[in-house]
Coordinates of C-alpha atoms and ligand atoms in Angstrom, one line a residue:
M1 CA -0.1 0.4 -0.1
I2 CA 1.9 3.4 -0.6
P3 CA 1.9 6.0 2.1
S4 CA -1.2 8.2 3.1
A5 CA -1.9 11.0 1.0
M6 CA 0.0 14.3 2.0
S7 CA -2.5 15.4 4.3
A8 CA -3.6 19.2 4.0
T9 CA -1.7 21.9 5.6
P10 CA -3.0 23.4 8.9
Q11 CA -2.6 27.1 7.8
S12 CA -5.9 28.4 7.7
R13 CA -6.5 26.9 11.6
I14 CA -3.6 28.6 13.2
E15 CA -1.5 31.3 13.6
I16 CA 2.3 31.7 12.5
D17 CA 4.8 33.9 13.9
P18 CA 6.9 35.0 10.9
A19 CA 9.6 35.1 13.5
V20 CA 9.9 31.6 13.1
V21 CA 11.3 31.7 9.6
T22 CA 14.4 33.6 10.9
A23 CA 14.7 31.1 14.1
A24 CA 14.2 28.1 11.6
G25 CA 17.1 29.3 8.7
D26 CA 19.9 30.0 11.8
F27 CA 19.5 26.8 13.2
V28 CA 22.7 24.2 13.0
V29 CA 22.4 21.1 14.2
P30 CA 25.5 19.9 16.3
E31 CA 27.3 16.8 15.9
P32 CA 27.5 14.4 18.2
L33 CA 23.2 14.7 18.2
G34 CA 22.5 12.5 20.7
F35 CA 18.6 11.9 21.5
G36 CA 16.5 14.8 23.2
R37 CA 19.3 17.4 23.7
C38 CA 19.1 19.6 21.0
L39 CA 15.9 21.2 20.6
A40 CA 14.1 22.6 17.3
P41 CA 13.9 26.3 17.6
V42 CA 10.0 26.3 17.2
V43 CA 7.2 25.6 19.5
F44 CA 3.5 25.1 18.6
L45 CA 0.9 26.3 21.9
A46 CA -3.2 26.3 22.2
D47 CA -4.5 27.1 25.5
Y48 CA -7.8 25.7 26.8
Q49 CA -10.2 28.2 28.5
D50 CA -13.9 28.8 29.4
G51 CA -14.3 25.6 28.5
Q52 CA -12.9 25.5 24.9
W53 CA -9.3 25.0 23.4
G54 CA -8.0 28.5 21.6
R55 CA -6.1 28.8 18.3
G56 CA -2.9 26.9 17.9
R57 CA 0.2 29.0 17.2
L58 CA 3.4 28.5 15.9
L59 CA 6.3 30.6 17.9
P60 CA 10.4 30.8 18.0
Y61 CA 11.0 27.8 20.9
G62 CA 11.4 30.2 24.0
P63 CA 10.8 30.0 28.1
L64 CA 7.2 29.6 28.9
G65 CA 5.4 32.0 30.9
L66 CA 4.0 30.0 33.9
D67 CA 2.4 31.3 37.1
P68 CA 4.4 29.7 40.4
A69 CA 1.0 28.4 41.7
A70 CA 0.3 26.9 38.3
K71 CA -1.4 23.2 39.0
V72 CA 0.8 21.2 37.0
L73 CA 3.8 22.0 39.4
H74 CA 1.9 20.9 42.3
Y75 CA -0.2 18.2 41.3
A76 CA 1.6 17.1 38.3
Q77 CA -1.6 17.4 36.3
V78 CA 0.4 16.6 32.7
V79 CA 0.6 13.9 30.7
F80 CA 2.5 13.6 27.1
E81 CA 3.7 11.8 24.1
G82 CA 6.5 10.5 21.9
L83 CA 6.7 10.0 18.0
K84 CA 9.3 10.7 15.2
A85 CA 9.0 12.6 11.7
Y86 CA 11.5 10.6 9.3
H87 CA 13.2 12.3 6.4
V88 CA 14.7 9.4 4.7
G89 CA 13.7 7.7 1.8
G90 CA 11.0 9.9 0.3
S91 CA 10.8 13.2 -0.9
R92 CA 8.6 14.6 2.2
P93 CA 8.7 14.1 6.0
M94 CA 6.4 10.9 7.2
L95 CA 4.8 10.8 10.6
F96 CA 4.4 7.4 11.8
R97 CA 0.9 6.4 13.1
P98 CA 0.1 9.5 14.8
E99 CA -3.3 8.3 15.0
M100 CA -2.5 6.5 18.0
N101 CA -0.4 8.8 20.1
W102 CA -3.7 11.1 19.8
R103 CA -5.8 8.6 21.3
R104 CA -3.6 7.4 23.8
M105 CA -2.6 11.3 24.7
N106 CA -6.6 11.5 25.0
R107 CA -6.6 8.5 27.5
S108 CA -3.6 9.7 29.2
A109 CA -5.7 13.1 29.7
A110 CA -9.1 11.7 30.5
R111 CA -7.5 9.7 33.6
M112 CA -5.4 12.7 35.1
M113 CA -9.0 15.1 34.6
M114 CA -7.7 17.1 31.7
P115 CA -9.8 17.7 28.2
A116 CA -9.3 15.4 25.1
L117 CA -7.4 17.8 22.4
P118 CA -9.6 17.5 18.9
R119 CA -7.2 15.4 16.1
D120 CA -7.3 18.5 14.5
L121 CA -5.3 20.2 17.0
F122 CA -3.2 17.7 17.9
M123 CA -2.4 16.9 14.4
D124 CA -1.9 20.7 13.4
G125 CA 0.9 21.0 16.1
L126 CA 2.6 17.9 14.6
L127 CA 2.4 19.2 11.3
A128 CA 3.2 22.8 11.4
V129 CA 6.6 21.7 13.7
T130 CA 7.7 19.0 11.4
A131 CA 6.9 21.1 8.4
C132 CA 9.0 24.2 9.8
S133 CA 11.6 21.4 10.9
E134 CA 12.3 20.2 7.5
P135 CA 15.4 21.7 6.9
Y136 CA 17.3 20.2 9.8
I137 CA 15.5 16.7 10.5
P138 CA 18.2 14.4 9.8
R139 CA 18.6 12.3 6.9
A140 CA 20.4 9.6 7.9
S141 CA 18.9 6.0 8.3
G142 CA 17.9 5.6 12.4
R143 CA 18.0 9.8 12.8
S144 CA 14.8 11.6 12.8
L145 CA 12.7 14.7 14.4
Y146 CA 11.8 13.7 17.7
L147 CA 8.4 15.2 18.6
R148 CA 7.6 16.0 22.0
P149 CA 3.2 16.8 22.1
A150 CA 2.7 17.5 25.7
L151 CA -0.8 18.9 28.0
F152 CA -0.6 20.8 31.5
A153 CA -2.4 22.3 33.7
T154 CA -2.3 26.0 34.3
Q155 CA -4.6 27.3 36.6
P156 CA -2.7 29.5 39.4
T157 CA -4.6 28.1 42.8
L158 CA -3.3 25.8 45.2
D159 CA -6.4 24.1 46.2
P160 CA -5.5 20.1 44.9
A161 CA -8.8 20.1 42.6
P162 CA -8.5 19.5 38.5
S163 CA -7.4 22.5 36.8
T164 CA -9.5 24.4 34.4
T165 CA -7.4 25.8 32.4
F166 CA -4.4 24.0 30.4
T167 CA -1.8 24.5 27.6
F168 CA -0.7 21.9 24.9
M169 CA 2.2 22.3 23.2
V170 CA 4.7 20.5 20.6
V171 CA 8.0 20.7 21.0
A172 CA 10.8 18.7 18.9
S173 CA 14.5 17.3 18.6
P174 CA 16.7 16.2 15.9
S175 CA 18.0 13.0 17.3
E176 CA 19.6 9.8 17.2
A177 CA 17.9 6.3 18.7
L178 CA 17.9 6.8 21.8
A179 CA 20.2 3.7 22.3
S180 CA 21.5 0.8 20.2
G181 CA 21.6 -2.6 21.8
P182 CA 22.9 -5.1 22.8
L183 CA 21.1 -3.5 26.1
R184 CA 21.9 -4.8 29.8
V185 CA 18.7 -5.2 32.1
V186 CA 18.5 -5.8 36.1
V187 CA 15.0 -7.4 37.3
E188 CA 14.1 -4.4 39.9
R189 CA 12.5 -7.2 42.3
T190 CA 11.6 -4.3 44.9
G191 CA 10.7 -1.2 43.6
A192 CA 7.1 -0.6 41.2
R193 CA 6.7 1.2 38.1
A194 CA 2.7 0.9 38.0
V195 CA 0.1 -0.7 39.8
A196 CA -3.4 -2.0 38.7
G197 CA -5.9 0.7 39.1
G198 CA -2.8 3.7 38.9
T199 CA -1.8 5.2 35.9
G200 CA 1.0 2.4 34.2
D201 CA -1.4 2.3 31.2
V202 CA -1.4 5.9 30.3
K203 CA 1.6 8.5 29.4
V204 CA 1.5 10.4 32.5
S205 CA 4.6 12.1 33.3
G206 CA 4.8 11.2 37.3
N207 CA 5.2 7.3 36.1
Y208 CA 8.6 8.9 34.9
G209 CA 9.8 10.8 37.7
A210 CA 8.9 8.1 40.0
A211 CA 11.1 5.3 37.6
L212 CA 14.2 7.8 37.8
H213 CA 15.8 6.5 41.1
A214 CA 15.3 2.7 39.7
T215 CA 16.9 3.5 36.4
A216 CA 20.1 5.7 38.3
V217 CA 20.7 2.6 41.1
A218 CA 21.1 0.4 37.7
A219 CA 23.0 2.9 35.8
Q220 CA 25.4 2.6 39.2
S221 CA 25.5 -1.1 38.8
G222 CA 26.2 -1.0 35.2
F223 CA 22.5 -1.5 33.8
D224 CA 20.9 0.3 31.2
Q225 CA 17.8 -0.5 32.8
P226 CA 15.2 -1.6 35.1
L227 CA 13.0 -4.5 34.2
W228 CA 9.9 -3.9 35.7
L229 CA 7.7 -6.4 37.7
D230 CA 4.4 -6.3 38.7
A231 CA 3.8 -4.7 41.7
I232 CA 1.9 -7.2 44.1
S233 CA 3.9 -10.6 43.3
H234 CA 7.3 -8.8 41.9
R235 CA 7.0 -12.2 39.8
Y236 CA 5.4 -11.1 36.1
I237 CA 7.6 -9.2 33.5
E238 CA 5.8 -5.8 32.8
E239 CA 8.1 -3.4 31.1
L240 CA 11.6 -1.5 30.7
S241 CA 11.2 1.9 31.6
V242 CA 10.3 3.9 28.3
M243 CA 10.4 0.6 26.4
N244 CA 8.2 -2.5 25.6
F245 CA 9.7 -5.9 26.3
F246 CA 9.8 -9.2 23.8
A247 CA 11.5 -12.5 24.1
V248 CA 11.9 -15.2 22.0
V249 CA 10.9 -18.5 23.1
D250 CA 11.0 -22.3 20.9
G251 CA 11.2 -19.9 18.2
A252 CA 8.3 -17.7 18.8
L253 CA 7.4 -14.2 20.1
H254 CA 6.9 -13.2 23.7
T255 CA 5.6 -10.4 25.7
P256 CA 3.4 -9.6 28.3
E257 CA 0.2 -9.2 28.1
L258 CA -1.6 -5.8 28.1
N259 CA -3.0 -5.6 31.5
G260 CA -3.9 -2.0 32.9
T261 CA -0.2 -1.4 34.3
I262 CA 1.8 -1.8 30.7
L263 CA 1.8 1.4 28.5
P264 CA 0.5 -0.2 25.0
G265 CA 3.4 0.9 22.9
V266 CA 2.6 1.7 19.0
T267 CA 5.8 0.3 18.5
R268 CA 4.7 -2.9 20.5
D269 CA 1.7 -2.9 18.5
S270 CA 3.5 -2.4 15.0
I271 CA 6.2 -5.4 16.0
L272 CA 2.9 -7.4 16.5
A273 CA 1.9 -6.7 13.4
L274 CA 5.0 -7.5 11.0
A275 CA 5.8 -10.8 13.2
R276 CA 2.1 -11.8 12.5
L277 CA 2.6 -10.8 8.6
E278 CA 6.0 -12.9 8.3
G279 CA 4.2 -16.0 10.2
L280 CA 6.0 -16.1 13.3
R281 CA 4.1 -17.5 16.1
V282 CA 2.9 -14.3 18.8
H283 CA 1.7 -14.8 22.3
E284 CA 0.8 -12.1 24.9
R285 CA 0.8 -13.6 28.1
L286 CA 1.4 -13.4 31.6
M287 CA 5.4 -13.7 31.1
D288 CA 6.9 -15.0 35.0
V289 CA 10.5 -13.4 35.3
D290 CA 12.0 -16.6 37.1
E291 CA 10.7 -18.7 34.2
L292 CA 12.0 -16.8 31.5
L293 CA 15.9 -16.8 33.3
Q294 CA 15.7 -20.5 33.4
M295 CA 14.2 -21.0 29.8
I296 CA 17.4 -18.6 28.9
R297 CA 19.7 -20.9 30.6
S298 CA 18.4 -24.0 29.1
G299 CA 18.3 -22.1 25.7
R300 CA 15.1 -21.9 25.1
C301 CA 14.5 -18.4 25.0
T302 CA 17.2 -17.5 22.5
E303 CA 16.3 -13.3 22.7
A304 CA 15.2 -10.8 24.3
F305 CA 14.5 -7.0 23.1
A306 CA 13.2 -4.0 23.8
C307 CA 11.1 -1.8 21.8
G308 CA 9.6 2.0 21.6
T309 CA 9.7 5.1 19.2
A310 CA 13.3 5.9 21.1
I311 CA 15.0 3.4 20.4
I312 CA 12.8 1.5 17.7
V313 CA 14.3 -2.1 18.8
G314 CA 17.1 -2.9 20.8
S315 CA 18.0 -6.5 21.1
I316 CA 19.2 -7.3 25.1
G317 CA 22.5 -9.1 25.5
L318 CA 21.9 -9.8 29.1
I319 CA 19.4 -9.8 32.2
G320 CA 21.1 -9.2 35.5
E321 CA 20.4 -9.0 39.3
H322 CA 21.4 -6.5 42.0
D323 CA 23.1 -9.5 43.8
G324 CA 25.5 -9.5 40.8
R325 CA 23.8 -12.6 39.0
L326 CA 24.5 -12.5 35.2
C327 CA 22.0 -14.1 32.5
P328 CA 23.4 -13.7 29.6
L329 CA 21.2 -14.0 26.3
P330 CA 22.2 -17.0 23.6
E331 CA 21.8 -14.3 20.9
P332 CA 22.4 -11.1 22.4
E333 CA 22.8 -9.5 18.9
G334 CA 19.1 -10.6 18.6
P335 CA 18.5 -11.8 14.8
H336 CA 15.0 -11.4 15.2
A337 CA 15.2 -8.3 16.7
G338 CA 17.8 -7.1 14.0
R339 CA 15.4 -8.4 11.3
L340 CA 12.1 -6.8 12.9
R341 CA 13.9 -3.2 13.4
E342 CA 15.0 -3.1 10.0
R343 CA 11.8 -4.2 8.6
L344 CA 9.8 -1.2 10.9
L345 CA 12.3 1.3 10.1
G346 CA 12.1 0.3 6.2
I347 CA 8.5 1.5 6.6
Q348 CA 8.6 4.2 9.0
E349 CA 11.6 6.3 6.7
G350 CA 9.7 5.3 3.5
R351 CA 12.5 2.8 2.2
E352 CA 9.9 -0.1 2.1
P353 CA 6.4 -0.8 1.2
D354 CA 4.2 0.3 3.8
P355 CA 1.2 -2.9 4.0
F356 CA -0.5 -1.4 6.7
A357 CA -0.7 2.1 5.3
W358 CA 1.1 3.7 8.8
T359 CA 2.8 6.6 7.7
H360 CA 1.7 10.1 6.9
T361 CA 3.1 12.3 4.9
V362 CA 3.5 15.8 5.6
A363 CA 3.0 19.1 4.1
P364 CA 5.6 21.6 3.4
L365 CA 4.1 25.2 5.2
D366 CA 3.8 27.9 3.1
T367 CA 5.6 30.6 6.1
S368 CA 4.5 33.5 3.4
A369 CA 0.6 33.0 2.9
P370 CA -0.7 36.0 3.4
D371 CA -3.4 34.9 5.6
R372 CA -1.2 33.4 8.0
N373 CA -2.3 35.8 10.6
G374 CA -5.7 36.1 9.6
Ligands
LIG1 C1 6.6 2.8 29.8 C2 6.6 3.2 28.3 N1 6.5 1.7 28.0 C3 6.5 1.6 26.2 C4 6.6 2.7 25.9 C5 6.8 2.1 24.3 O1 5.8 2.7 23.6 P1 6.1 3.8 21.9 O2 6.2 2.4 21.1 O3 4.8 4.0 22.0 O4 7.0 4.7 21.8 C6 7.2 3.8 26.0 C7 7.4 5.2 25.3 O5 6.3 5.9 25.3 C8 7.0 4.1 27.6 O6 6.8 5.3 28.1

């Protein structure tokens, strides 16, 4: 299937500050690039008040005027998303499955007592920031423009009640992949990322702040990431801090089933679809960590990998314990992981056919249009 038709430019709906042209023109992408460190010189903002969304604005990047009492600072009423615009294969930049991010953002917003974002407003933000950033979207395979939509509470009162005013923003970062395999992960047997009834299955900023400590402890012991287990029995694998988890057992793909505490990743869903398309057996199930470690030692589990927008797919080289025991994977470079990564990235970058019509081509933004502020 060919990529979806070029999306209409959002120009008639948004205000574009003419200064974005100068800001974009002066911008230089640094080397080494890294992930999320270099920020694109534009920001998209839209405010919500009196029960409705105002017009989106594309502005030069700069500090926000935030009231010290804004509820986001006190009650963490903030949710976000992460997706990428690729500009490698095709003549235009392409977004990957942005509708899924929109739907997930609105599930996160509902969980946090925040207003839903209209689809057009969400897409306008992504399309305007991507189109304006086009000259500095990296063209090398594996690199992209990482897009970060976020929605946060701005009402300046200290009562612990939901805010009545909010801001939606999109910032972006020309980036490399977050990491490449093989990853070293450590089983987190005491801490918990998420509990049933909590916020583990939505993209709420508090989830990430709460995971920082375990990630720092893992890093002190030489690991890249903690491998989170369920919070009740500390027995079943959930995910990594910003990635979903897969293992290859007896030649089939296994991943923890979505149980209400795991974030439903866009990449996870895409890997499952691609694996099924190539005839691989796929199991979404409860995965007992000790059983899996035993299967690694016996050779039944040959590889494991992590996936997510930031890393794409990264093989896992070993699973360790805080007591020093290490369980290396028989196939640390992960042949299945490598193949699925290539397949997925080929589609994302417009180098390979897109059988599911996942990619969304971004039209140019005409910043000279006379009605840009009208
Ligand atoms: C906790 C968590 N799990 C998994 C993922 C992977 O999700 P996606 O593939 O949509 O990036 C992410 C990244 O958003 C995440 O933060």
